[in-house]
Coordinates of N, CA and C in Angstrom, one line a residue:
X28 N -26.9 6.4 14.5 CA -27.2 5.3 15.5 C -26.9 5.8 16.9
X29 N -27.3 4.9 17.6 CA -27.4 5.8 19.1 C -26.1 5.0 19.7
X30 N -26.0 5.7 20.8 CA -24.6 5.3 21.9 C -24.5 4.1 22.7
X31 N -25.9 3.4 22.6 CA -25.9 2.3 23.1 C -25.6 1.7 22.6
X32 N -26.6 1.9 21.0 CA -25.8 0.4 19.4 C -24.3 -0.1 19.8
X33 N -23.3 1.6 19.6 CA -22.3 1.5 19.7 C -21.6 0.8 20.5
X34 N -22.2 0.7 22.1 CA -21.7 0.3 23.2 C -22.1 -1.1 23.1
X35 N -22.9 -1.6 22.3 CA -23.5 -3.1 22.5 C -22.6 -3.8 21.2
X36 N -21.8 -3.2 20.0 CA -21.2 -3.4 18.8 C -19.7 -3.5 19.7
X37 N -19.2 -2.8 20.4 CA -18.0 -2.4 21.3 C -17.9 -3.6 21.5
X38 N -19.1 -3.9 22.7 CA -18.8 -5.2 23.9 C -18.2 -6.5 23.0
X39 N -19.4 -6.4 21.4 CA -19.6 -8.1 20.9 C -18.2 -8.4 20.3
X40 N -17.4 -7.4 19.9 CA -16.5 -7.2 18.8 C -15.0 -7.1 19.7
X41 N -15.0 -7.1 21.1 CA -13.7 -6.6 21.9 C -12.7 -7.7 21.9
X42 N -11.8 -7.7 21.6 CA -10.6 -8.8 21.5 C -10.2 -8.3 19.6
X43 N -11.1 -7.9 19.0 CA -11.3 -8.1 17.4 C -11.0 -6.9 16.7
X44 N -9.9 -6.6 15.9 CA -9.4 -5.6 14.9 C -10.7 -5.0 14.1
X45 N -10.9 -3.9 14.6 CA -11.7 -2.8 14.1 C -11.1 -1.5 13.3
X46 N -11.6 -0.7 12.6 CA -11.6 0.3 11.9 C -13.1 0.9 12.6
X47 N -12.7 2.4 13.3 CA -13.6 3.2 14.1 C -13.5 4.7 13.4
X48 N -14.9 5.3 12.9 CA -14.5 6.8 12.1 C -15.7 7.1 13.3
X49 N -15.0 8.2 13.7 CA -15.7 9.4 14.1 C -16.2 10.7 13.4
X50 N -16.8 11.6 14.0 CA -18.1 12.5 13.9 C -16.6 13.8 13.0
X51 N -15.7 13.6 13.7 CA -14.6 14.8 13.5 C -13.9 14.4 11.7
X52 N -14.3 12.9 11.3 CA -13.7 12.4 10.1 C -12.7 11.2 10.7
X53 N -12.0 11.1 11.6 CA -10.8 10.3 11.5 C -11.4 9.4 11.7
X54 N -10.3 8.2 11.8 CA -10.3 6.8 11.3 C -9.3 6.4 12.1
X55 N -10.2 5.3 13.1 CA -9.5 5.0 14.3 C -8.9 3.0 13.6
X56 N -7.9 2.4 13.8 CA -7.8 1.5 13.5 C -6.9 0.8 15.0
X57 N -7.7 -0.1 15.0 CA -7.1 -1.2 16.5 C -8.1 -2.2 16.4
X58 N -7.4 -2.6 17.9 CA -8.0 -3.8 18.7 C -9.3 -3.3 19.7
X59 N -10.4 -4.1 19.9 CA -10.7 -3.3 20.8 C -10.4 -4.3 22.5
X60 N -9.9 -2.6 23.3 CA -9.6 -3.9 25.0 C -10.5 -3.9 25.8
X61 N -11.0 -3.0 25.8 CA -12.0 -2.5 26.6 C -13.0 -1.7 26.2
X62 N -14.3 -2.2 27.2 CA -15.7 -0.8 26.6 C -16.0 -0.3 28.2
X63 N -15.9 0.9 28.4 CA -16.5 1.3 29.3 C -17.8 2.1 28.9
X64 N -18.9 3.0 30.6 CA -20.1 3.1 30.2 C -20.4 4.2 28.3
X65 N -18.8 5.2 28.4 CA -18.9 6.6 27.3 C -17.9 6.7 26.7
X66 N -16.9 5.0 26.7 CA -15.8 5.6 26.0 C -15.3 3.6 25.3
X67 N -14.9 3.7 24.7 CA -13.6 2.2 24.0 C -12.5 2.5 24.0
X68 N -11.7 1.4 24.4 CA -10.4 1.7 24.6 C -9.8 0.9 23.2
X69 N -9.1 0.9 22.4 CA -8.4 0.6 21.3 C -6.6 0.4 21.7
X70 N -6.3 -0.4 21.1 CA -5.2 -0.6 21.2 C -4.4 -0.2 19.4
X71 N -3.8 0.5 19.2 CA -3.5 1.0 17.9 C -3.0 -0.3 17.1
X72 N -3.3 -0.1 15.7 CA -2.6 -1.7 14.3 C -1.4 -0.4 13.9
X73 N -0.9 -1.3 13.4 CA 0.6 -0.6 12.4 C 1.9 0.3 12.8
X74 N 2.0 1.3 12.5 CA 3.2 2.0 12.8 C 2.3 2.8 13.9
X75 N 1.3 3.0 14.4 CA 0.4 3.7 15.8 C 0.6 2.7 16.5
X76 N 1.2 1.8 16.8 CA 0.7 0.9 17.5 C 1.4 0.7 18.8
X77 N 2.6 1.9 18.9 CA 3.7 1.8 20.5 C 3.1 3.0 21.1
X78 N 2.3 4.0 20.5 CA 1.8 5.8 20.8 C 1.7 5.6 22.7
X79 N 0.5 4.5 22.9 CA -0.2 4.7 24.2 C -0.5 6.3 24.8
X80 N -0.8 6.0 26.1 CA -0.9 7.8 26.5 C -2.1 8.1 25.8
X81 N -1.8 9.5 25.9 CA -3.1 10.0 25.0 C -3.8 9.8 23.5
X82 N -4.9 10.3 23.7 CA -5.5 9.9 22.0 C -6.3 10.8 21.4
X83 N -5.9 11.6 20.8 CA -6.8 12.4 19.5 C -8.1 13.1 20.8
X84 N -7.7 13.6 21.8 CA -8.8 14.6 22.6 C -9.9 13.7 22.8
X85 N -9.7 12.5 22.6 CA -10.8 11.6 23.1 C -11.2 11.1 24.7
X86 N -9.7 11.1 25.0 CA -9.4 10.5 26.6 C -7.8 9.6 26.6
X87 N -8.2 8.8 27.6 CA -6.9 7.9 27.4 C -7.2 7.0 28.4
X88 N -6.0 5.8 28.4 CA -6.7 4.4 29.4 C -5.2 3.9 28.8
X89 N -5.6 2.4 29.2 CA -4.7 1.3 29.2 C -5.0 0.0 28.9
X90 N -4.7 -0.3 28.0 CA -6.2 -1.8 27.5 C -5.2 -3.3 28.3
X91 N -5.9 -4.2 28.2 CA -5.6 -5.0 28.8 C -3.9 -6.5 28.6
X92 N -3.7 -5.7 27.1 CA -2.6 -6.3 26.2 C -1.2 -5.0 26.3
X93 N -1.7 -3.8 26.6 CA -0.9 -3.0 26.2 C -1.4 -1.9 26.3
X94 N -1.0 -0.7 25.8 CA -1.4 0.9 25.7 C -2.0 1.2 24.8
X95 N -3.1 1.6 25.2 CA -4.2 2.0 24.1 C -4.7 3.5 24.2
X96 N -5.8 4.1 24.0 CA -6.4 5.3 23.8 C -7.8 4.8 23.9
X97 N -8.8 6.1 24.7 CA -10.3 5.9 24.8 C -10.8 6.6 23.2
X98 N -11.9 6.0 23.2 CA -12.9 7.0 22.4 C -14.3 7.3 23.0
X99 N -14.2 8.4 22.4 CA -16.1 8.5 23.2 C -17.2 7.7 22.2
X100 N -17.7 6.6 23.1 CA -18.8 6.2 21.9 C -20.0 7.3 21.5
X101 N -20.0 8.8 21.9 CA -21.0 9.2 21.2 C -20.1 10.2 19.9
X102 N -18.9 10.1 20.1 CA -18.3 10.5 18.9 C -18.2 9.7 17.7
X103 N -18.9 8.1 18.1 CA -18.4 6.8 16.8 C -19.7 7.2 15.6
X104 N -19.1 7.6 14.5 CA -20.3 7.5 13.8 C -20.3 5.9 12.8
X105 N -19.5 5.4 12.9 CA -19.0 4.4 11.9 C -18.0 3.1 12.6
X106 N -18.5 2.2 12.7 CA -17.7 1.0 13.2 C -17.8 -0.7 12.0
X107 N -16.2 -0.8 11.6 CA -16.4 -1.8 10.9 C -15.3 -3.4 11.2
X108 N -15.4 -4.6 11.0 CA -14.8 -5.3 11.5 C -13.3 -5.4 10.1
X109 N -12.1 -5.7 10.8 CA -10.9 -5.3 9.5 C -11.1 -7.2 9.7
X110 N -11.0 -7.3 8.3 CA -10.6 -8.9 7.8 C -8.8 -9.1 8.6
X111 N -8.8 -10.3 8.7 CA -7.4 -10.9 9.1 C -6.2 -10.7 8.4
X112 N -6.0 -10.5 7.5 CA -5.1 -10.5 6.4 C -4.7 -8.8 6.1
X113 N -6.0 -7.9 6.6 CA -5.5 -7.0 7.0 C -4.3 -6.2 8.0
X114 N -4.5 -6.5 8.9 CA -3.5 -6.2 10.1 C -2.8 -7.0 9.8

């Protein structure tokens, strides 16, 4: 899928607990705080969840709840919404 899907799935879903896999395999799990024009900022779920600072060679940022980490949306090959009961 292209970089825009991504960026247009980012914007709809931001406030909302996601599971994000990238091109490299990992499996990004957060909030999302922010979408900028080449990257999402995530806010980490579980024991990731105080890290802030940097993130996995993606970039880095500051989301709007707390410390989060960027991703490059052309690295998302996979974006899913996590049910409530999850987190």
């Amino acid at each position: 899928m292209s970089v825009g899907h991504y960026h247009e799935l980012c914007q709809k879903y931001r406030g909302r607990a996601v599971e994000i896999r990238t091109r490299d395999g990992r499996r990004h799990r957060g909030i999302i705080q922010r979408v900028g024009n080449n990257r999402v900022y995530i806010q980490p779920l579980g024991r990731n969840r105080n890290i802030g600072g940097f993130g996995y060679g993606y970039g880095y940022g500051y989301g709007y709840g707390g410390f989060g980490y960027g991703l490059a949306l052309g690295a998302i090959v996979g974006l899913a919404l996590l049910p409530f009961f999850f987190w």
